Short mmCIF file of C-alpha atoms and ligand atoms in Angstrom, two decimals:
data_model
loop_
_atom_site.label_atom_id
_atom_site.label_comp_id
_atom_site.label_asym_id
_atom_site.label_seq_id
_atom_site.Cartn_x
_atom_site.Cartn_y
_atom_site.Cartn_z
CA UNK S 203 0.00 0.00 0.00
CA UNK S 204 1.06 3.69 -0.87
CA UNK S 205 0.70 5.54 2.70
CA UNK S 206 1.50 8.71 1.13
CA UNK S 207 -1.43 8.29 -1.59
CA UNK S 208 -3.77 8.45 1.51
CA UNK S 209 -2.41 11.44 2.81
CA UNK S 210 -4.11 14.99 2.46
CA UNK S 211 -2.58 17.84 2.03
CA UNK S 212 -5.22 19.94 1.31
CA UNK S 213 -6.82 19.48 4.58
CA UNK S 214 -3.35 19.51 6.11
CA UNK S 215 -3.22 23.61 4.45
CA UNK S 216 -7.09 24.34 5.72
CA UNK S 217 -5.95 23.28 8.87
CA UNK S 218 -2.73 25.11 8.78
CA UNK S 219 -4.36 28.56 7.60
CA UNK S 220 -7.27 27.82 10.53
CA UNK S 221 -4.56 27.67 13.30
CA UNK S 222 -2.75 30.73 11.56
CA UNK S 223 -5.72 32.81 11.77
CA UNK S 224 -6.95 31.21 15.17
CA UNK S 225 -3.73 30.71 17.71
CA UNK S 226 -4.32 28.43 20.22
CA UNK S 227 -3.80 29.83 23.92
CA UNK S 228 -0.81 28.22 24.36
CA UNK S 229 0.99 29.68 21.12
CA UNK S 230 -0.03 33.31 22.75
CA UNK S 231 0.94 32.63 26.19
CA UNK S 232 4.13 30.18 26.62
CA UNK S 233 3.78 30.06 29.91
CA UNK S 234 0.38 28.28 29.61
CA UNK S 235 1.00 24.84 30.41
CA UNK S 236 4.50 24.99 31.38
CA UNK S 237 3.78 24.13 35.03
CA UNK S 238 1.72 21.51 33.36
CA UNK S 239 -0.87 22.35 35.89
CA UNK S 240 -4.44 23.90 35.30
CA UNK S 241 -5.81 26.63 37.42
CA UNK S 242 -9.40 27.20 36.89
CA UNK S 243 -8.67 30.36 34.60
CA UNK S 244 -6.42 27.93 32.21
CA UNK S 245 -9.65 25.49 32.56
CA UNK S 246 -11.76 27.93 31.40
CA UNK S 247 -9.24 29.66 28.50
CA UNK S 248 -9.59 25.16 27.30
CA UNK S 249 -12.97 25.30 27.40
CA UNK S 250 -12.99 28.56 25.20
CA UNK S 251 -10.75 26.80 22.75
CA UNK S 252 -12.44 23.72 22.43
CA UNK S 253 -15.68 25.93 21.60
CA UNK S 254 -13.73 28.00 18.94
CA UNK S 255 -12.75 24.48 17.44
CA UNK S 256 -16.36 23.68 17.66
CA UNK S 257 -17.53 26.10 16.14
CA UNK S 258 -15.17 25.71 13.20
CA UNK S 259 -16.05 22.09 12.66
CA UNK S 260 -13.17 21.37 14.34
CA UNK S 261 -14.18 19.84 17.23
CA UNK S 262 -14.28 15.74 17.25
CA UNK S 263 -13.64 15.90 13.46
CA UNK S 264 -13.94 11.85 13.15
CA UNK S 265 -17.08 12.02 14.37
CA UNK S 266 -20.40 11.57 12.22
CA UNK S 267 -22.30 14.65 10.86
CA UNK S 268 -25.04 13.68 12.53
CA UNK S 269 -23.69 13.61 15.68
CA UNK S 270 -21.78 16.77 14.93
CA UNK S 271 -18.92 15.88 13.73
CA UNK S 272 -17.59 16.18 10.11
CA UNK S 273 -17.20 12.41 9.04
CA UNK S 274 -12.79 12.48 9.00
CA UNK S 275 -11.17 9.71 7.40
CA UNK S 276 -8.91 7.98 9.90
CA UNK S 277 -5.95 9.89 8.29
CA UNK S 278 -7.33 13.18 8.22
CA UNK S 279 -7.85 12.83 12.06
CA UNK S 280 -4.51 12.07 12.22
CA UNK S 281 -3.56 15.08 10.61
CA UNK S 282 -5.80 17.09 12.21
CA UNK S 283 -3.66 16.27 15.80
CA UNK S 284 -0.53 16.48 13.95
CA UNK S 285 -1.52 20.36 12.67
CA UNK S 286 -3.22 21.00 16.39
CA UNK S 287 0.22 19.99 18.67
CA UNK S 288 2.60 21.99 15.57
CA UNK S 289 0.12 24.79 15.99
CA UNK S 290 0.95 24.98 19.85
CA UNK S 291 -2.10 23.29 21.07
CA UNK S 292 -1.62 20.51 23.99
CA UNK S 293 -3.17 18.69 21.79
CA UNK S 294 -6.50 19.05 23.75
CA UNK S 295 -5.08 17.67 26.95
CA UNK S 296 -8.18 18.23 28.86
CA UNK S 297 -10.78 17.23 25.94
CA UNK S 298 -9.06 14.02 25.24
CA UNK S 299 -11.06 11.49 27.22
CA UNK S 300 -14.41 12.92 25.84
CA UNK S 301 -14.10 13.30 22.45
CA UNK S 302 -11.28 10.71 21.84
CA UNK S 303 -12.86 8.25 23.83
CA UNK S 304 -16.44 9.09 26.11
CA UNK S 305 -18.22 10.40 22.77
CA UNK S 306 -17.16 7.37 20.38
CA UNK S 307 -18.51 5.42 23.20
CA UNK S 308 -21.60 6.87 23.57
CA UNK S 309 -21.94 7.05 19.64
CA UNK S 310 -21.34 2.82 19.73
CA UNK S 311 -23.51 2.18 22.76
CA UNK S 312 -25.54 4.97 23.93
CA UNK S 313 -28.81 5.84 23.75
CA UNK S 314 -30.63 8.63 21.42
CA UNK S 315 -31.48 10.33 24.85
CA UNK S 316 -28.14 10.23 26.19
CA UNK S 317 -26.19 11.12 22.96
CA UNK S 318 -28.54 14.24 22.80
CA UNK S 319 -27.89 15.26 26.40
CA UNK S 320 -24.07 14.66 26.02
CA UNK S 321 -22.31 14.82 22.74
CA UNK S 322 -22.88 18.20 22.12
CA UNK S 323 -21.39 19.66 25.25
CA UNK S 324 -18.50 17.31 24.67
CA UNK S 325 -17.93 19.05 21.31
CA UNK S 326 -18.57 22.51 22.68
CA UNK S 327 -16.12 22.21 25.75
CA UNK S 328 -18.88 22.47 28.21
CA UNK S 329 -18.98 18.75 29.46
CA UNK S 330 -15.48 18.18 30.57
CA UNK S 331 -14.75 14.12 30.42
CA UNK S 332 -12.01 12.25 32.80
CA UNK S 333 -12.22 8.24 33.36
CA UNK S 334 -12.50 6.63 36.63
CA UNK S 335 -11.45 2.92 36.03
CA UNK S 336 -8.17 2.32 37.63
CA UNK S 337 -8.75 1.35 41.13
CA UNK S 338 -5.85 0.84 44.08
CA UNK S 339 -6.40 -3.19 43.76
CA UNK S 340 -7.42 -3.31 39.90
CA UNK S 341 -5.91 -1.35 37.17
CA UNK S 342 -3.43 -3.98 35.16
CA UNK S 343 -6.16 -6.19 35.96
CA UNK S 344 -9.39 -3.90 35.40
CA UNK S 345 -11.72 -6.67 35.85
CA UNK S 346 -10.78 -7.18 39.17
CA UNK S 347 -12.24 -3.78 40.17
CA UNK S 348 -14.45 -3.73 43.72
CA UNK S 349 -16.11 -0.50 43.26
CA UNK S 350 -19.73 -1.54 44.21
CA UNK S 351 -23.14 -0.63 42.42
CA UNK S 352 -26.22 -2.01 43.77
CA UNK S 353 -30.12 -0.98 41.95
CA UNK S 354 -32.15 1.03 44.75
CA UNK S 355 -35.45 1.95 42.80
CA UNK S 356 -34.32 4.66 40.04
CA UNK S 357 -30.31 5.26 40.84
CA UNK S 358 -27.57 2.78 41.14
CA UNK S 359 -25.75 3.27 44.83
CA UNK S 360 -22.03 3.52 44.34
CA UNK S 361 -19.10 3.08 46.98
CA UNK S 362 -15.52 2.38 46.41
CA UNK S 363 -12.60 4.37 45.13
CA UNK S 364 -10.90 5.12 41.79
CA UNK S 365 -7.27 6.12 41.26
CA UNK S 366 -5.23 7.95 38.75
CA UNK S 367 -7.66 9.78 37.27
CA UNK S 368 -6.40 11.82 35.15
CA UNK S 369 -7.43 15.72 35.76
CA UNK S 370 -10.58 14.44 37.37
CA UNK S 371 -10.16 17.51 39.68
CA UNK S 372 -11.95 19.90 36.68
CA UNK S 373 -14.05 16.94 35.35
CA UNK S 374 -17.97 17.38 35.23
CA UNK S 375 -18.77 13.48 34.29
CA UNK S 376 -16.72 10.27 34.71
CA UNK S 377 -16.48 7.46 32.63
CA UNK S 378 -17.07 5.06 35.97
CA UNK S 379 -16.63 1.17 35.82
CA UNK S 380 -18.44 -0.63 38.79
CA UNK S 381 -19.17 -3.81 40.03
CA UNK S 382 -22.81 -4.74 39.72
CA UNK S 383 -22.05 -8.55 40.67
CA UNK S 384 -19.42 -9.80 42.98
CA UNK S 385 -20.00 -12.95 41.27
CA UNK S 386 -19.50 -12.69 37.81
CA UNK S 387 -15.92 -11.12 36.81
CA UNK S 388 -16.55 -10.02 33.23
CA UNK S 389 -20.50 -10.14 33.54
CA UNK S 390 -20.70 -8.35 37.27
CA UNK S 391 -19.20 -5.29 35.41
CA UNK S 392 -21.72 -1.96 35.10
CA UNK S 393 -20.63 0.83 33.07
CA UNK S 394 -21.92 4.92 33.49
CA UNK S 395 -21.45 8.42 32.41
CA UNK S 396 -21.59 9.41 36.17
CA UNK S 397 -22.06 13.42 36.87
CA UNK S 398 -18.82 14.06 39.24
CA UNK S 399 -21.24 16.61 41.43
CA UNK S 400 -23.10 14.08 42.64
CA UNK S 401 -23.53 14.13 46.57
CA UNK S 402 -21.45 11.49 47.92
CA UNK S 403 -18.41 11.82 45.07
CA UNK S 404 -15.22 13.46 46.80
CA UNK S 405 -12.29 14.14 44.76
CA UNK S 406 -8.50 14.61 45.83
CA UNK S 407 -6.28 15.72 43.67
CA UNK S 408 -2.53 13.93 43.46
CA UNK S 409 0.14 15.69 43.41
CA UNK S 410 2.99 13.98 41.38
CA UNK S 411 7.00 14.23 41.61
CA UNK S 412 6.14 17.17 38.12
CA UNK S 413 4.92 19.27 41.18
CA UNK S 414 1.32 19.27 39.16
CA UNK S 415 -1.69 17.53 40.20
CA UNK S 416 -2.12 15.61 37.10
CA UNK S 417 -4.76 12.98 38.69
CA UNK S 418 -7.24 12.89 41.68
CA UNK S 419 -8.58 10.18 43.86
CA UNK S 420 -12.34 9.99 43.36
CA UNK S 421 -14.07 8.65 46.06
CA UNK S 422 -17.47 7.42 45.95
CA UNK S 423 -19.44 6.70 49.39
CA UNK S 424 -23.00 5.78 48.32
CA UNK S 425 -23.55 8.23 45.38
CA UNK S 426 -27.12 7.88 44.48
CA UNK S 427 -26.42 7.41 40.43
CA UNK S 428 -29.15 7.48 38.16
CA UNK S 429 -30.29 4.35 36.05
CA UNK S 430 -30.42 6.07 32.99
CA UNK S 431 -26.67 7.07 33.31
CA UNK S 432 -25.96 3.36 32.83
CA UNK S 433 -23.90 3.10 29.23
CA UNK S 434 -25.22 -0.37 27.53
CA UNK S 435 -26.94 -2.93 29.36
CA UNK S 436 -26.23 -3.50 33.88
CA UNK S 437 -23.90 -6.29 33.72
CA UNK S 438 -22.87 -5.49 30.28
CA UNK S 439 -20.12 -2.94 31.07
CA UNK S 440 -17.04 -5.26 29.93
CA UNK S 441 -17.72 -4.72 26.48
CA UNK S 442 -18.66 -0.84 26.83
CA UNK S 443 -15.50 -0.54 28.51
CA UNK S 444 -12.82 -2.41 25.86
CA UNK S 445 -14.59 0.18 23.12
CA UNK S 446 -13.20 3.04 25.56
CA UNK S 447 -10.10 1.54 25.63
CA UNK S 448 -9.71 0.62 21.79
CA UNK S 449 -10.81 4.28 20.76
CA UNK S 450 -8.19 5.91 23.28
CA UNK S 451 -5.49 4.21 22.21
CA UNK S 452 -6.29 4.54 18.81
CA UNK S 453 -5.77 8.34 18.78
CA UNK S 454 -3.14 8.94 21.58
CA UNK S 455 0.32 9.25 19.73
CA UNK S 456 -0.04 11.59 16.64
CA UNK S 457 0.30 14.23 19.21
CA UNK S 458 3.57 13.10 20.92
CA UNK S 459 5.26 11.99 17.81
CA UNK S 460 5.03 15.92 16.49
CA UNK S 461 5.92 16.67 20.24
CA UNK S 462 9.01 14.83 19.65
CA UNK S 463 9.98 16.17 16.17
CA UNK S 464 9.60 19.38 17.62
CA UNK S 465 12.20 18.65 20.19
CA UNK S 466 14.46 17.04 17.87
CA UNK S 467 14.94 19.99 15.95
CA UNK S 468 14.94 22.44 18.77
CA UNK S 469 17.87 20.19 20.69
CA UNK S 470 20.10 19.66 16.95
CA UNK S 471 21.14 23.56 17.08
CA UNK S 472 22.55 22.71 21.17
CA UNK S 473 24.42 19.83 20.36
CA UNK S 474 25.90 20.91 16.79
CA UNK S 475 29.36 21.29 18.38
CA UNK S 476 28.91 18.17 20.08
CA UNK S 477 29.81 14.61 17.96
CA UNK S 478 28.36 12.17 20.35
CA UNK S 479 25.40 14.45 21.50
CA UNK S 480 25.17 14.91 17.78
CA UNK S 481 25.35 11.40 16.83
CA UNK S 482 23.04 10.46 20.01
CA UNK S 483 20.34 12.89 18.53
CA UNK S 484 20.79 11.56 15.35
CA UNK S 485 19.47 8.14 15.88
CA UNK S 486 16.65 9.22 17.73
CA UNK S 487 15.69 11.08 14.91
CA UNK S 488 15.95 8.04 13.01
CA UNK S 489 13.49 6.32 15.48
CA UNK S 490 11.42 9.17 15.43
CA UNK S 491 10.68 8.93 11.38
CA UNK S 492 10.32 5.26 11.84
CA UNK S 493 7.01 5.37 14.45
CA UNK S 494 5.63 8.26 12.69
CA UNK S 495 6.45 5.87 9.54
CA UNK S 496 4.53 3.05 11.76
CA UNK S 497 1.94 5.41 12.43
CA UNK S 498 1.04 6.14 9.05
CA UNK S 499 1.35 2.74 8.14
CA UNK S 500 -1.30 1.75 10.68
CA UNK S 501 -3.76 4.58 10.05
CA UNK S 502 -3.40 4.22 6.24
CA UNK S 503 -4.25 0.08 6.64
CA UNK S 504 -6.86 0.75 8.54
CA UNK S 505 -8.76 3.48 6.42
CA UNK S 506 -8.46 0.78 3.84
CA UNK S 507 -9.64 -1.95 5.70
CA UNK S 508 -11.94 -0.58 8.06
CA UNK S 509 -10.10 -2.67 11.13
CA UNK S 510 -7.46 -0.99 13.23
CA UNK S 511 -4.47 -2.13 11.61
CA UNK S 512 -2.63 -5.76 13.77
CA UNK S 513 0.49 -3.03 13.80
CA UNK S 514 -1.26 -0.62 15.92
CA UNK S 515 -1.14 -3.18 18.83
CA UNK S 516 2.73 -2.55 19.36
CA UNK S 517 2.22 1.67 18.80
CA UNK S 518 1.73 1.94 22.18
CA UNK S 519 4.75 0.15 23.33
CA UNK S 520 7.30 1.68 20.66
CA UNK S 521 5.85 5.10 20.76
CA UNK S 522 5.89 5.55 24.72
CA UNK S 523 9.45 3.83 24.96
CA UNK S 524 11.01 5.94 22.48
CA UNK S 525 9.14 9.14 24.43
CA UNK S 526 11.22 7.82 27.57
CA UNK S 527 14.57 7.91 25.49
CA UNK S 528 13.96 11.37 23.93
CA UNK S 529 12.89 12.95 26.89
CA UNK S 530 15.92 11.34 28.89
CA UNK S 531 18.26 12.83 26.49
CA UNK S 532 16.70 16.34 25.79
CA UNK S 533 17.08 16.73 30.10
CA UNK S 534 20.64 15.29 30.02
CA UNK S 535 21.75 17.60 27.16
CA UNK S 536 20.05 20.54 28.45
CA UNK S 537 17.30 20.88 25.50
CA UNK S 538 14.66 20.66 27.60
CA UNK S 539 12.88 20.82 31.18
CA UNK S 540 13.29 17.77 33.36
CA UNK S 541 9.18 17.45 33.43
CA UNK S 542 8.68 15.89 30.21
CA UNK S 543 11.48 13.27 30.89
CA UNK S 544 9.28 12.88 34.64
CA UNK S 545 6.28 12.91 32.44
CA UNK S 546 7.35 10.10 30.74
CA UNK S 547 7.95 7.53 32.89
CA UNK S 548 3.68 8.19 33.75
CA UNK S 549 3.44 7.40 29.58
CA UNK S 550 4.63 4.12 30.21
CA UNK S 551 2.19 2.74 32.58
CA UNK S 552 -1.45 4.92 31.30
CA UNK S 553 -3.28 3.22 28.81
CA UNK S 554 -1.37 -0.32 29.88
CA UNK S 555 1.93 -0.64 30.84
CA UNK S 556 5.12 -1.47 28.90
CA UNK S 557 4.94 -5.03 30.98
CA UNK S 558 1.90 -5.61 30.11
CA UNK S 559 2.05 -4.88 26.23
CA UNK S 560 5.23 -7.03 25.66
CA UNK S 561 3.36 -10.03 27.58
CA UNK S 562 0.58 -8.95 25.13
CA UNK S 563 2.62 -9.44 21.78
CA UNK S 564 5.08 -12.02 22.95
CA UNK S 565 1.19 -14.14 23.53
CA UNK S 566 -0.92 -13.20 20.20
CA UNK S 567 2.59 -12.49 17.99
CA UNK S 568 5.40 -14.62 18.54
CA UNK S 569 2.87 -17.58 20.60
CA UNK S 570 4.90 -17.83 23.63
CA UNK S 571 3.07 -19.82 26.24
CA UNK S 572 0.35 -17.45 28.12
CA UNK S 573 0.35 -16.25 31.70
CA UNK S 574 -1.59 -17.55 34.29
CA UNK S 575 -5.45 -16.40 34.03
CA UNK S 576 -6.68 -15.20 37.52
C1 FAD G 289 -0.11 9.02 32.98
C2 FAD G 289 -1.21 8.12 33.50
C3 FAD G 289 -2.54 8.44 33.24
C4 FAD G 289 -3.55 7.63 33.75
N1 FAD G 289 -4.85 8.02 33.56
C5 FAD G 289 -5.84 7.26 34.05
C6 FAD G 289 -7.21 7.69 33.94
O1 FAD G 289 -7.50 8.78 33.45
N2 FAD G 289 -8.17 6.88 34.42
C7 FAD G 289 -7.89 5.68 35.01
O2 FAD G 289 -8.83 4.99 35.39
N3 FAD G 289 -6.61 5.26 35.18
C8 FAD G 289 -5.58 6.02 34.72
N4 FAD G 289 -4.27 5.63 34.91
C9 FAD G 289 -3.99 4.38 35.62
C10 FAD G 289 -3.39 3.33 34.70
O3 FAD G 289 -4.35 2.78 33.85
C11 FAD G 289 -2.73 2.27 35.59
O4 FAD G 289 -1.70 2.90 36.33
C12 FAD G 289 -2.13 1.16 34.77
O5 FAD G 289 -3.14 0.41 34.15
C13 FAD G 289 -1.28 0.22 35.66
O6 FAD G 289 -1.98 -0.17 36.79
P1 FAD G 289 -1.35 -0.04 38.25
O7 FAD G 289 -0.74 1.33 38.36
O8 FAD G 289 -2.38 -0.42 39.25
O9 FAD G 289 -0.18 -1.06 38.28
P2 FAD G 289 -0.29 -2.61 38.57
O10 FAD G 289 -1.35 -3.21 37.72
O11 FAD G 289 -0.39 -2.81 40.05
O12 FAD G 289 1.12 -3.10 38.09
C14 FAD G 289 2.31 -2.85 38.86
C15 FAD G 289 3.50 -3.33 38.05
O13 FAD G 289 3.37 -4.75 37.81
C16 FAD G 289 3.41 -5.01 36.41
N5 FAD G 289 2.46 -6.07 36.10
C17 FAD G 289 1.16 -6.16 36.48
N6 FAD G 289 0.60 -7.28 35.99
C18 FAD G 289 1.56 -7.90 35.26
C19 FAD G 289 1.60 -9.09 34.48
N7 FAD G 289 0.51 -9.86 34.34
N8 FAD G 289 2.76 -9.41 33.86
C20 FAD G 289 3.87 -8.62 33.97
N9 FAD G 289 3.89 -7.48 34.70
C21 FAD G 289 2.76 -7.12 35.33
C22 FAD G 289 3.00 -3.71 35.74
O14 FAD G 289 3.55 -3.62 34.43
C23 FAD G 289 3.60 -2.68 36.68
O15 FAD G 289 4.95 -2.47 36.37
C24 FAD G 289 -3.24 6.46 34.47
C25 FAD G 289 -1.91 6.15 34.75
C26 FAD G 289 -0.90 6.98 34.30
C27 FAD G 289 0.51 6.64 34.67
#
């Protein structure tokens, strides 16, 4: 297959010319971000982007029109978070988990009535997404999760705790993964768009060796839920879930491959005098045109078959390794901060750790014998 064939530049220059005429906060204000810590004025300067976006079709491009979006091609989304990190976006940090991931969901398994109430205000910016899945005994192992949910009348009663949820601090809904049935590991497993005011939700925020509170603790001590927050069938959250987890991981990297670029060519002019900081830097680069090679590869088999591509299983893995090894070198040299290189160690574990994803391939791609099943 010719990748580049299924490229498009033309929306690559609309998109180009949009951000030109339309600067994202962070390309106004450097200092936006660097703490990598939202206050609730940098919340609401988001929000405001996210509605500009929006408004300019912008906004969850891969989307269906009818559900607001404008119908992308696989590789035109790509693009489109290639152009928004270049153009000094964060990529929509805070707007990931509902329009990568909570709105595809609810487009799959929702309900008219709850796509209505929802999707738009997670196009517009005003419903702000995070997911509460991980849980201090279950994260690796998400189906081992205790966080109970038991029917009383109209509302589902929930009590246990979620961890590392990222930005759930500024969050209006959850994603939330409970345990309907202590019974049944895969079929015991409820899933809800959960409104994060709710009387009995309390959320701490973590504070991480970055210095920013990046996650929060999310405790839930019988939050009175209502049944028709409930995301598919009760009992039927297992499969509602994997769909969460297959669209954000389908979207995640475009973002920090450009991020990386970017840092490539801002470290080459430091270490020009330098031959083995030079050489270093040089096969990174390397590595760095090979994922985004992989990348394209991936997103181009997949627009032609419709299936995510069997590469895109080891993106994860290469891409969030090779993040470690850039960032490691750009704080040893001096190119950049030492936040990204802290940053990335976090990049390994989200979404699946490292560990995990090698047991994964070395399994389903080489056939190695499998690990023990709990
Ligand atoms: C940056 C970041 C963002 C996150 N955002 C969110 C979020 O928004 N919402 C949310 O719900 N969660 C979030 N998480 C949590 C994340 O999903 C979990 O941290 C991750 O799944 C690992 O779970 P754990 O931390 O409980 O580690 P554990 O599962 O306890 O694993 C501990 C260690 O053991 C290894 N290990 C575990 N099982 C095996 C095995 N079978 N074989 C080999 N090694 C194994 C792991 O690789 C790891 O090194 C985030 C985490 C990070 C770092």
């Amino acid at each position: 297959m010719r990748v580049l064939e299924l490229t498009d530049e033309a929306f690559r220059s609309e998109l180009r010319e949009w951000f030109l005429r339309n600067p994202a906060p962070e390309a106004l204000d450097a200092s936006i971000g660097l703490s990598h810590d939202y206050d609730a004025e940098a919340v609401a300067q988001q929000r405001d982007w996210q509605k500009r976006l929006a408004q300019a079709g912008l906004s969850g491009v891969a989307w269906p029109p009818e559900y607001g979006g404008r119908g992308a091609s696989p590789m035109q989304q790509l693009i489109f978070h290639e152009e928004h990190q270049r153009a000094g976006g964060r990529g929509g940090e805070l707007f990931f988990v509902g329009v990568s991931h909570a709105g595809p969901t609810l487009i799959a398994y929702g309900t008219d009535a709850q796509r209505r109430r929802w999707l738009p205000g997670i196009l517009n910016g005003d419903i702000l997404f995070a997911q509460c899945f991980s849980e201090p005994g279950a994260a690796s192992d998400l189906a081992a999760i205790t966080t109970r949910a038991v029917v009383d009348g109209d509302h589902l009663v929930v009590t246990g705790e979620k961890r590392w949820s990222t930005r759930a601090q500024h969050a209006d809904r959850c994603e939330l993964l409970v345990r309907s049935d202590a019974g049944d590991r895969y079929g015991g497993l409820t899933y809800l768009m959960a409104d994060l005011r709710t009387p009995g939700i309390t959320i701490r925020p973590t504070r991480t060796v970055t210095g920013a509170a990046e996650f929060a603790e999310v405790f839930f001590d019988g939050a009175r839920i209502p049944l028709d927050s409930v995301v598919g069938e009760i009992g039927g959250g297992w499969a509602v879930a994997t769909t969460t987890l297959m669209f954000e991981r389908s979207t995640a990297f475009a973002a920090m491959i450009v991020g990386l670029q970017n840092l490539i060519t801002r470290s080459a002019a430091c270490c020009a005098d330098d031959p083995v900081l030079a050489q270093q830097l040089s096969e990174l680069s390397d590595d760095v045109f090979a994922v985004r090679a992989l990348l394209y590869r991936c997103v181009a088999e997949q627009q032609a078959s419709g299936q995510p591509s069997p590469a895109s299983g080891a993106l994860k893995l290469i891409a969030t390794e090779l993040n470690h090894r850039v960032r490691r070198f750009a704080a040893l040299a001096g190119t950049d901060g030492v936040v990204g290189y802290l940053e990335s160690f976090g990049l390994r574990i989200g979404g699946g750790t490292s560990e995990i994803q090698r047991n994964i391939r070395a399994e389903r791609v080489l056939g190695l014998p499998r690990e023990p099943r709990p």
